[in-house]
Amino acid sequence: MALHTPRTIKHSPHLPFGDRQDGPWYGRDILSVKQFTRSDLDYIFGVAAEMEEMVRRVGSFDLLKGKILANLFYEPSTRTSSSFTAAMERLGGSVIPINEVRYSSVSKGESLPDTIRTLEAYADVIVLRHPEVGSAELAAKYARKPIINAGDGIGEHPTQALLDLFTIQQEMGKINGLTVTMVGDLKYGRTVHSLARLLTLYDVRINYVSPDILRMPAHILEEVQAAGTPQAEYDSLFPVISESDVLYVTRVQKERFTDESEYEKVKDAYIITPETMQSAQEEMIVMHPLPRVGEISMEVDDDPRAAYFRQMEYGLYVRMALLAMVLGKS
Ligand code: NCD
């Protein structure tokens, strides 16, 4: 299903008897944050907050009983794949995990469309992570069942951006009026590509701090500019740390470099330490999609402003909300 066709519904013609198939998100793919409006985000965060409440009260419940998720990962993942698994299982559904495509027919040369057509014969929704930009859109073109993009190369990571925004809202109590500073690998980091786009739906300022070779791609800067969101680029954290409400730190994406010596030059460009935190506001939060490999010192972990571990938990609730929505149960 192409992007920007919000009401098109994908589903199997053979619906289980008695299944309630409705809601504005039923049967839709989640491919890019460009699909979302402000009111969509309010709705998603409302459902996520309900999921949080339910998990705290009862742990697991049967909203998606009998539903099956295929988790298809062509790139490594710990949080994204296990949080989708946990989300599905807490909703009473089950999961086909394909984390090691090396051991699947992909290693025999099967194409992505064929693998997708196979999995949708067994599952109700497919979560896909793949190294190529546009792979999720390609998969969605062939699939009758909803595809959720869990990272397409250096393209997008929409569910991460949704959980990032939900984290900001829950931690700061608001999104409007904040200054968000993104630091690290803004060129290859797909999470910041999605987050910058999503932030344009709010009244925020965005700062980008990166080495010259890892600057935010021009097409994203242009989109942010066109949306009228104030933004500025820096090569040092120093001028912006004290004005930041959210410090969003990213890992330098070693696997995307063709020349390892280039990676070596920039890998330690910014390291957040207790000293950095001394220049930051009392109320600032530090976020990171994780994994970190050294860009935030472990000494920062005990600072109450370190929100990156809490961020993972918010991700569970957002992914529960998204699964319930695309499967017509919210
Ligand atoms: C991120 C990713 O895969 O893009 N991780 C994640 O999903 N939490 C960030 C990264 O790998 O650095």
XYZ file of C-alpha atoms and ligand atoms in Angstrom:
342
model
C 0.000 0.000 0.000
C 1.428 3.376 -0.966
C 2.021 6.111 1.558
C -0.579 8.843 2.038
C -3.569 6.617 1.420
C -4.776 6.738 4.962
C -8.144 5.051 4.662
C -7.157 2.164 2.411
C -7.661 -1.046 4.304
C -5.589 -4.149 3.780
C -6.898 -7.390 5.064
C -7.480 -10.977 4.324
C -10.889 -11.679 2.810
C -11.292 -14.504 5.316
C -11.915 -12.769 8.606
C -12.391 -14.906 11.685
C -16.045 -14.963 12.726
C -16.914 -12.310 15.265
C -13.732 -10.331 14.823
C -14.248 -6.593 15.270
C -12.438 -4.881 12.428
C -12.502 -1.155 12.809
C -10.755 1.992 13.905
C -8.977 4.488 11.661
C -5.749 2.462 11.744
C -7.126 -0.957 11.006
C -5.150 -2.695 8.263
C -2.754 0.187 7.655
C 1.001 0.004 7.190
C 3.372 2.077 9.326
C 6.194 3.005 6.958
C 7.198 6.594 7.608
C 6.448 9.296 10.138
C 5.211 11.365 7.195
C 1.954 9.443 7.581
C 1.108 11.042 10.910
C -0.780 14.196 11.772
C -0.860 15.907 15.170
C -4.223 14.379 15.970
C -2.900 10.907 15.030
C -0.127 11.405 17.570
C -2.562 12.496 20.269
C -4.580 9.375 19.549
C -1.551 7.031 19.586
C -0.238 8.529 22.828
C -3.689 8.190 24.390
C -3.794 4.481 23.500
C -0.178 4.046 24.686
C -1.047 5.620 28.045
C -3.961 3.172 28.360
C -1.603 0.308 27.565
C 0.783 1.492 30.273
C -2.061 1.581 32.770
C -3.210 -1.932 31.800
C 0.313 -3.377 32.005
C 0.752 -1.861 35.447
C -2.626 -3.188 36.611
C -2.828 -6.636 35.024
C 0.455 -7.306 33.195
C -1.000 -9.089 30.169
C -4.468 -9.258 28.660
C -6.223 -10.852 25.712
C -6.881 -7.991 23.285
C -4.982 -9.677 20.443
C -5.634 -13.279 21.399
C -5.197 -15.536 18.380
C -3.291 -12.906 16.366
C 0.186 -13.639 15.055
C 3.039 -11.222 14.421
C 5.989 -12.097 12.162
C 9.141 -10.321 13.334
C 11.444 -10.252 10.285
C 14.868 -8.800 11.049
C 17.613 -8.617 8.402
C 19.751 -6.447 10.696
C 20.702 -6.912 14.354
C 18.260 -5.783 17.006
C 17.748 -6.256 20.718
C 15.195 -3.648 21.814
C 13.052 -3.278 18.728
C 12.546 -6.989 18.153
C 12.108 -7.933 21.801
C 9.795 -5.016 22.526
C 7.536 -5.977 19.603
C 7.567 -9.554 20.923
C 6.766 -8.412 24.454
C 4.069 -6.063 23.132
C 2.373 -8.850 21.154
C 2.585 -11.330 24.010
C 1.306 -8.877 26.614
C -1.714 -8.432 24.346
C -2.277 -12.176 24.240
C -0.962 -12.726 20.708
C 2.002 -14.747 19.499
C 5.122 -14.169 17.435
C 7.066 -15.870 14.647
C 10.629 -14.627 15.226
C 12.979 -14.495 12.235
C 15.972 -12.741 13.665
C 18.634 -14.708 11.924
C 17.780 -14.502 8.259
C 21.024 -16.429 7.714
C 19.134 -19.512 8.802
C 16.025 -18.753 6.752
C 15.360 -19.071 3.014
C 16.708 -15.553 2.585
C 20.171 -17.162 2.652
C 19.062 -19.312 -0.303
C 18.446 -16.135 -2.289
C 14.730 -15.619 -1.665
C 13.556 -12.112 -2.590
C 11.991 -9.783 -0.033
C 8.569 -9.859 -1.776
C 8.534 -13.677 -1.679
C 9.565 -13.813 1.982
C 6.826 -11.289 2.774
C 4.207 -13.252 0.811
C 5.228 -16.354 2.724
C 5.035 -14.805 6.161
C 1.701 -13.151 5.539
C 0.252 -16.561 4.828
C 0.920 -17.342 8.500
C 0.812 -13.997 10.300
C -1.596 -11.059 10.697
C 1.058 -8.327 10.777
C 4.738 -8.161 9.778
C 7.419 -6.090 11.499
C 10.376 -5.600 9.131
C 13.934 -4.352 9.668
C 16.080 -4.312 6.555
C 19.350 -2.607 5.500
C 17.912 -0.920 2.409
C 16.110 2.409 2.339
C 12.601 1.888 0.959
C 12.476 -1.825 1.831
C 9.416 -1.439 4.039
C 7.587 0.423 1.297
C 8.529 -2.320 -1.166
C 7.308 -4.999 1.236
C 4.051 -3.096 1.750
C 3.468 -3.019 -1.991
C 3.385 -6.776 -2.093
C 1.708 -7.475 1.227
C -1.992 -7.746 1.949
C -1.281 -7.638 5.676
C 0.040 -4.536 7.480
C 3.810 -3.923 7.394
C 5.470 -2.040 10.246
C 8.836 -0.479 9.387
C 11.311 -1.275 12.182
C 14.171 0.508 10.402
C 14.970 0.634 6.670
C 18.710 1.222 6.436
C 19.531 4.872 6.950
C 15.960 5.804 6.008
C 13.415 5.860 8.810
C 12.536 4.229 12.098
C 8.994 5.495 12.641
C 8.043 3.433 15.700
C 11.211 4.597 17.461
C 10.329 8.238 16.736
C 6.831 7.681 18.118
C 8.226 6.204 21.314
C 10.792 9.010 21.500
C 8.049 11.621 21.330
C 5.910 9.718 23.824
C 8.940 9.685 26.145
C 9.348 13.453 25.809
C 5.671 14.018 26.500
C 5.583 11.744 29.541
C 8.869 12.980 30.992
C 8.516 16.697 30.309
C 4.711 16.923 30.470
C 4.639 18.681 27.079
C 6.364 18.865 23.700
C 5.484 22.396 22.574
C 7.958 25.053 23.628
C 10.922 22.683 24.008
C 14.402 22.841 22.504
C 15.580 19.441 21.303
C 19.295 18.964 20.637
C 20.325 15.951 18.565
C 23.945 14.928 18.822
C 26.188 12.384 17.131
C 25.658 10.603 13.827
C 22.876 12.576 12.202
C 23.757 11.384 8.723
C 23.295 7.655 9.133
C 21.096 7.642 12.246
C 17.617 6.751 11.048
C 16.030 7.491 14.419
C 16.919 11.185 14.202
C 15.653 11.375 10.620
C 12.238 10.214 11.777
C 12.292 12.259 14.982
C 13.200 15.544 13.255
C 10.314 15.078 10.827
C 7.856 14.252 13.580
C 8.941 17.209 15.711
C 7.863 19.595 12.942
C 4.284 18.861 13.994
C 5.018 20.741 17.239
C 6.201 24.173 18.214
C 9.841 23.275 18.999
C 13.402 24.328 18.162
C 15.859 21.730 16.895
C 19.656 21.902 17.270
C 21.903 19.472 15.423
C 25.395 18.788 16.787
C 27.626 16.583 14.645
C 31.013 16.322 12.972
C 30.949 17.817 9.487
C 30.917 14.400 7.792
C 27.900 13.263 9.832
C 25.581 16.229 9.344
C 21.816 15.840 9.055
C 20.975 15.106 5.383
C 20.036 18.170 3.346
C 16.634 16.779 2.348
C 15.599 16.522 6.000
C 16.880 20.012 6.802
C 14.809 21.246 3.866
C 11.684 19.500 5.118
C 12.141 20.926 8.605
C 12.708 24.369 7.141
C 9.643 24.102 4.920
C 7.584 23.229 7.983
C 8.751 26.480 9.604
C 10.512 24.776 12.524
C 13.531 26.775 13.762
C 16.727 24.727 13.448
C 20.489 25.277 13.684
C 23.609 23.198 13.105
C 26.709 23.110 15.333
C 29.895 21.107 15.573
C 30.161 21.509 19.338
C 27.711 20.837 22.133
C 29.079 23.691 24.211
C 26.969 26.567 22.784
C 23.659 24.675 23.064
C 23.825 22.385 26.079
C 22.424 24.918 28.546
C 19.436 25.860 26.347
C 18.453 22.234 25.641
C 15.384 20.646 27.216
C 16.039 17.316 25.527
C 19.482 16.008 24.625
C 19.031 13.182 22.109
C 22.308 11.299 21.780
C 23.025 8.817 18.986
C 25.589 6.118 18.281
C 28.014 6.631 15.399
C 26.679 3.978 12.989
C 29.862 2.015 12.364
C 28.126 -0.479 10.078
C 27.213 2.267 7.567
C 30.803 3.453 6.987
C 32.636 2.178 3.916
C 35.984 3.404 5.249
C 36.764 2.273 8.796
C 39.421 4.967 9.282
C 36.694 7.594 8.774
C 34.706 5.928 11.553
C 37.745 5.939 13.849
C 38.110 9.697 13.342
C 34.595 10.537 14.495
C 33.573 7.718 16.818
C 34.406 9.592 20.003
C 33.477 13.063 18.757
C 31.006 13.648 21.619
C 30.925 11.887 24.947
C 28.336 12.882 27.529
C 29.895 12.859 30.985
C 28.872 14.120 34.447
C 30.764 17.291 33.525
C 28.559 17.826 30.470
C 25.554 17.365 32.738
C 26.788 20.169 34.988
C 26.185 22.658 32.176
C 22.710 21.281 31.492
C 19.381 22.435 32.923
C 17.993 20.744 36.043
C 14.946 19.626 34.079
C 16.705 18.463 30.911
C 16.399 14.813 29.878
C 19.032 12.741 28.096
C 17.657 10.280 25.563
C 19.314 7.639 23.384
C 17.657 5.017 21.173
C 20.358 2.576 22.347
C 22.600 0.633 21.996
C 25.280 3.043 23.210
C 28.904 2.208 22.679
C 30.590 4.951 24.670
C 28.880 8.207 23.697
C 27.252 8.467 27.134
C 29.519 7.645 30.029
C 28.077 5.081 32.446
C 28.551 7.583 35.253
C 25.612 9.519 33.801
C 23.240 6.565 34.307
C 22.468 7.465 37.921
C 21.614 11.058 37.081
C 17.791 11.377 37.280
C 17.934 13.252 33.989
C 19.158 10.094 32.215
C 15.915 8.974 30.566
C 17.295 6.373 28.124
C 16.369 3.314 30.143
C 12.884 4.649 30.859
C 12.613 5.391 27.126
C 12.790 1.649 26.391
C 9.815 0.993 28.628
C 7.736 3.702 26.942
C 8.546 1.847 23.723
C 6.680 -1.211 24.920
C 3.468 0.788 25.434
C 3.735 2.582 22.100
C 4.297 -0.688 20.246
C 1.362 -2.293 22.062
C -0.764 0.663 20.934
C 0.402 0.380 17.314
C -0.245 -3.361 17.136
C -3.721 -2.977 18.624
C -4.457 -0.168 16.179
C -3.387 -1.891 12.959
C -5.142 -5.082 14.020
C -8.397 -3.177 14.572
C -8.586 -3.485 18.329
C -8.261 0.016 19.658
C 18.555 2.215 16.659
C 18.445 1.653 15.251
O 18.435 0.436 15.049
O 18.333 2.480 14.364
N 18.334 1.246 17.641
C 17.044 0.982 18.030
O 16.200 0.601 17.240
N 16.734 1.203 19.305
C 19.777 3.014 16.881
C 21.128 2.392 16.660
O 21.266 1.247 16.245
O 22.103 3.106 16.936
